[in-house]
XYZ file of C-alpha atoms in Angstrom:
350
model
C 112.661 124.057 99.510
C 115.129 122.162 101.699
C 116.380 118.800 100.425
C 116.687 116.217 103.204
C 118.007 112.646 103.236
C 115.459 109.915 103.959
C 117.233 108.738 107.110
C 117.128 112.245 108.595
C 113.431 112.549 107.795
C 112.775 109.214 109.508
C 114.700 110.503 112.526
C 112.632 113.709 112.547
C 109.343 111.835 112.236
C 110.218 109.381 114.993
C 111.337 112.134 117.388
C 108.263 114.316 116.827
C 105.930 111.377 117.394
C 107.799 110.283 120.524
C 107.547 113.848 121.862
C 103.774 113.562 121.520
C 103.359 110.346 123.454
C 103.576 107.789 120.657
C 105.285 104.513 121.691
C 108.729 103.868 120.180
C 107.706 100.958 117.944
C 104.723 102.836 116.545
C 106.723 106.035 116.022
C 109.275 104.074 113.982
C 106.527 102.427 111.910
C 104.710 105.684 111.131
C 107.956 107.518 110.287
C 109.017 104.664 107.980
C 105.716 104.721 106.087
C 105.540 108.485 105.554
C 109.161 108.728 104.393
C 108.691 105.729 102.083
C 105.803 107.647 100.517
C 108.121 110.619 99.933
C 110.749 108.320 98.436
C 108.186 106.902 96.008
C 107.213 110.420 94.913
C 103.878 110.374 96.784
C 104.645 113.579 98.691
C 100.954 114.064 99.448
C 101.236 111.063 101.810
C 104.712 111.874 103.118
C 105.989 113.972 106.012
C 103.483 116.690 105.086
C 101.004 114.496 107.019
C 102.975 114.395 110.295
C 101.594 117.685 111.732
C 98.099 116.445 110.899
C 98.675 113.113 112.670
C 100.112 114.830 115.725
C 97.085 117.115 115.919
C 94.801 114.059 115.704
C 96.735 112.453 118.559
C 96.378 115.601 120.653
C 92.603 115.794 120.212
C 92.140 112.048 120.727
C 91.212 111.104 117.172
C 94.235 108.782 116.947
C 95.033 106.637 119.996
C 98.732 105.678 120.307
C 99.172 102.141 121.596
C 95.600 101.154 120.722
C 94.925 97.396 120.866
C 94.657 95.306 117.707
C 91.385 93.457 118.251
C 90.239 90.485 116.170
C 86.451 90.615 116.191
C 85.956 87.362 114.287
C 88.009 85.118 112.020
C 88.190 81.861 110.118
C 91.106 80.068 108.498
C 90.910 82.468 105.535
C 89.244 85.618 106.880
C 89.792 88.190 109.619
C 87.785 91.144 110.905
C 89.942 93.679 112.759
C 88.916 96.525 115.045
C 91.786 99.024 115.168
C 90.395 100.852 118.217
C 91.393 104.224 116.656
C 95.081 103.323 116.445
C 97.497 104.561 113.789
C 96.363 103.180 110.438
C 99.943 102.350 109.493
C 100.348 100.172 112.567
C 96.944 98.453 112.469
C 96.826 97.881 108.710
C 100.382 96.525 108.592
C 99.511 93.965 111.286
C 96.294 93.082 109.451
C 98.124 92.528 106.155
C 100.794 90.432 107.885
C 98.077 88.209 109.342
C 96.374 87.937 105.946
C 99.662 86.889 104.328
C 100.219 84.299 107.063
C 96.782 82.791 106.425
C 97.261 82.796 102.653
C 100.571 80.970 103.090
C 98.714 77.971 104.505
C 95.293 78.365 102.843
C 96.359 79.863 99.459
C 94.036 82.880 99.681
C 92.911 85.093 102.560
C 91.001 88.327 103.079
C 90.607 90.827 105.897
C 88.457 93.823 106.764
C 89.703 96.576 109.104
C 87.690 99.340 110.751
C 88.219 102.102 113.326
C 91.758 103.086 112.435
C 93.567 106.266 111.416
C 94.813 107.222 107.964
C 96.639 104.308 106.300
C 98.798 106.474 104.021
C 100.185 105.234 100.724
C 97.991 102.211 100.044
C 100.551 100.295 97.928
C 102.590 99.690 101.079
C 100.327 96.792 102.092
C 100.031 94.868 98.787
C 103.817 95.252 98.439
C 104.158 93.252 101.666
C 102.334 90.390 99.937
C 104.405 90.695 96.758
C 107.595 90.301 98.806
C 106.109 87.104 100.229
C 105.490 85.634 96.758
C 101.821 86.601 96.677
C 99.495 88.893 94.793
C 98.312 91.529 97.235
C 95.360 93.884 97.024
C 94.145 96.682 99.255
C 91.178 99.001 99.021
C 90.405 101.836 101.418
C 87.760 104.408 102.206
C 87.437 107.088 104.869
C 84.498 105.625 106.757
C 81.991 108.296 107.737
C 84.472 111.152 108.018
C 83.872 114.181 105.762
C 83.899 113.322 102.063
C 85.795 115.028 99.277
C 84.558 113.656 95.934
C 81.416 114.510 94.002
C 79.694 111.606 92.225
C 79.557 112.009 88.443
C 77.050 114.688 87.539
C 77.067 116.300 90.991
C 78.846 119.182 92.697
C 78.591 118.032 96.327
C 81.103 115.694 97.980
C 79.434 112.351 98.720
C 82.304 109.876 98.177
C 85.814 109.370 99.529
C 88.880 109.213 97.293
C 88.738 105.442 97.954
C 92.161 104.345 96.620
C 92.820 100.868 95.200
C 96.214 99.129 95.060
C 97.491 95.800 93.709
C 101.060 94.460 93.714
C 102.484 91.259 92.226
C 105.872 89.535 92.567
C 108.242 89.809 89.607
C 111.897 89.715 88.569
C 111.894 93.444 87.840
C 114.240 95.760 89.732
C 111.221 97.710 90.977
C 107.754 96.581 92.054
C 105.038 95.835 89.506
C 102.063 97.524 91.148
C 99.189 99.948 90.776
C 98.005 102.449 93.354
C 95.548 105.204 92.553
C 92.620 107.098 93.957
C 89.213 106.594 92.381
C 88.967 110.392 92.285
C 90.616 112.460 89.559
C 93.505 112.943 91.991
C 94.271 112.231 95.653
C 93.063 114.910 98.086
C 96.624 115.158 99.423
C 97.806 116.462 96.057
C 95.351 119.341 96.311
C 96.659 120.173 99.784
C 100.237 119.830 98.544
C 99.589 122.245 95.662
C 98.020 124.727 98.072
C 101.021 124.436 100.429
C 103.358 125.076 97.506
C 101.309 127.937 96.070
C 100.753 126.056 92.806
C 97.777 125.879 90.480
C 96.127 122.526 89.763
C 95.050 121.172 86.359
C 91.529 122.025 85.248
C 89.349 118.938 85.631
C 90.467 117.976 89.140
C 88.172 120.182 91.234
C 84.861 122.019 91.082
C 84.241 125.016 93.331
C 81.138 125.658 95.446
C 79.281 126.899 92.357
C 80.054 123.717 90.420
C 82.583 125.428 88.128
C 85.941 123.885 87.216
C 88.830 125.664 88.922
C 92.633 125.669 88.945
C 92.791 127.176 92.451
C 93.384 124.392 95.033
C 92.006 126.610 97.834
C 88.572 126.491 96.183
C 88.210 122.833 97.169
C 86.685 124.348 100.327
C 82.954 124.305 99.647
C 83.588 122.426 96.405
C 84.679 118.873 95.616
C 87.122 116.676 93.793
C 85.858 115.149 90.568
C 85.805 111.358 90.175
C 88.413 109.498 88.095
C 87.694 110.265 84.446
C 86.897 113.912 85.162
C 84.092 115.895 83.569
C 83.751 113.535 80.594
C 83.996 109.980 81.916
C 83.744 110.383 85.661
C 81.045 107.712 85.800
C 83.918 105.187 85.748
C 85.542 106.681 88.830
C 82.165 106.996 90.521
C 81.481 103.286 89.994
C 84.903 102.313 91.371
C 84.482 104.619 94.366
C 81.004 103.237 95.051
C 82.382 99.687 95.037
C 85.122 100.870 97.388
C 82.422 102.113 99.763
C 80.755 98.691 99.612
C 83.960 96.740 100.362
C 85.467 99.166 102.881
C 82.499 100.969 104.387
C 79.496 98.653 104.232
C 81.261 95.255 104.444
C 83.363 96.510 107.372
C 80.268 97.873 109.120
C 81.463 101.487 109.070
C 78.522 102.529 106.947
C 78.330 105.354 104.414
C 77.638 109.071 104.482
C 79.123 111.468 107.045
C 79.182 111.271 110.846
C 79.088 114.840 112.244
C 82.126 114.624 114.558
C 84.360 114.129 111.526
C 86.735 111.634 113.134
C 88.883 110.153 110.357
C 88.246 106.448 110.102
C 89.857 104.434 107.302
C 88.081 101.200 106.440
C 90.175 98.674 104.523
C 89.674 95.462 102.587
C 92.821 93.372 102.119
C 93.518 90.244 100.063
C 96.575 87.993 99.678
C 96.724 85.295 96.986
C 99.506 82.703 97.016
C 100.917 82.441 93.485
C 102.177 78.883 94.091
C 98.548 77.769 94.421
C 98.178 78.413 90.690
C 101.625 77.993 89.112
C 105.332 77.955 90.051
C 106.364 81.296 91.574
C 109.676 81.546 89.699
C 107.950 81.113 86.332
C 105.296 83.659 87.288
C 107.897 86.206 88.385
C 109.757 85.793 85.090
C 106.590 86.126 83.019
C 105.536 89.326 84.817
C 108.952 90.840 84.118
C 108.826 89.706 80.479
C 105.360 91.247 80.181
C 106.632 94.540 81.578
C 109.483 94.583 79.050
C 106.992 93.727 76.289
C 105.009 96.830 77.226
C 108.131 98.988 77.405
C 109.210 97.851 73.924
C 106.197 99.677 72.452
C 107.252 102.500 70.142
C 106.638 105.816 71.936
C 103.830 108.102 70.857
C 104.704 111.589 69.647
C 105.750 113.732 72.568
C 106.236 110.708 74.829
C 109.554 109.563 76.313
C 108.327 105.963 76.273
C 106.105 103.449 78.042
C 106.526 102.727 81.742
C 105.259 99.595 83.486
C 102.929 100.051 86.484
C 105.061 101.076 89.454
C 108.077 102.171 87.420
C 107.541 105.879 88.105
C 107.704 105.212 91.846
C 110.781 102.987 91.463
C 112.621 105.697 89.525
C 111.646 108.319 92.090
C 112.836 106.138 94.961
C 116.188 105.477 93.298
C 116.761 109.181 92.648
C 115.504 110.466 95.999
C 117.397 107.873 98.009
C 120.586 109.197 96.424
C 119.849 112.924 96.201
C 117.477 113.567 99.109
C 113.827 114.578 99.312
C 112.581 118.118 98.727
C 110.231 119.327 101.461
C 108.064 122.385 100.809
C 108.888 125.366 103.026
C 105.462 125.414 104.685
C 105.798 121.793 105.822
C 109.412 122.289 106.945
C 108.311 125.260 109.052
C 105.564 123.180 110.703
C 108.012 120.375 111.475
C 110.415 122.907 112.990
C 107.670 124.395 115.159
C 106.699 120.941 116.413
C 110.350 120.167 117.161
C 110.659 123.330 119.231
C 107.414 122.560 121.062
C 108.705 119.077 121.849
C 112.128 120.251 122.961
C 113.942 118.297 120.234
C 114.814 121.106 117.810
C 118.536 121.011 118.569
C 119.016 117.296 118.021
C 116.999 117.416 114.790
C 118.899 120.327 113.267
C 116.191 122.981 113.494
C 117.638 126.359 114.479
């Protein structure tokens, strides 16, 4: 697999999007988000998604330059119609507006509907954390095809419905959580298939309802909910609540709409820490808490305790210095798109 520096990947992403009619500002935003996902070790949401986004642009499922429409709002709430724009662009604007409202009103919330894939969900709560706030984001896939079976079932009826929270701290890296309410993100199944790798038993059931280690057997089968075969009722409950906040509260609804147009619904919150206690003291206490957790004696076979978000921080530090490995299948797709767009030479594709 080739190893590529983040800046070069951002250049590649921007150029490929521009070659497919995406406005400059949006191309830069999308490229930044996907490469940041790679840097954080979330390769399933990284540049592997670019060919998919470009295909969605070509068939009209993503609309470059779509307007950001505020359907209704109050001093503390906003309802946003993304008009099928890039999720990265729409959701980033929605979170920025939510942070602005929380700055004056102490807490604010926002729902977003009719937008493309929003990518690595932690990106939006991290915006709030940088502003001295606690940020939260929840997402579902609207009425596009589902991938997760509810606990006790074999048919996909739920989305992966990720949930992310980030808080400000004095740590070198962010203190945050970001995980799917399924046993694993769907992108990791696709990534394993692209890399020709097996997946752990307990992630997927095939069309017959049997556990499988073959990622290709997700076709006709389903992801299991968080907690797997034994305690998947926990993941099912979280995913169901995600559908309520991001599908029903946004007005997207639930179930599957036959055209299959991807449609991320999001629920965003920003909470101003200063409304409850001094920010500097809070930041220090969060860092002290993280160190308290890390001081736990490791279990047998463990290299030690990590605070939430530390894995991503370590990955970002390493990958920013050493480059990002891109699987051959994805690199080949990027090269083909570069040749189609007439930008292969400037991007270093032979």
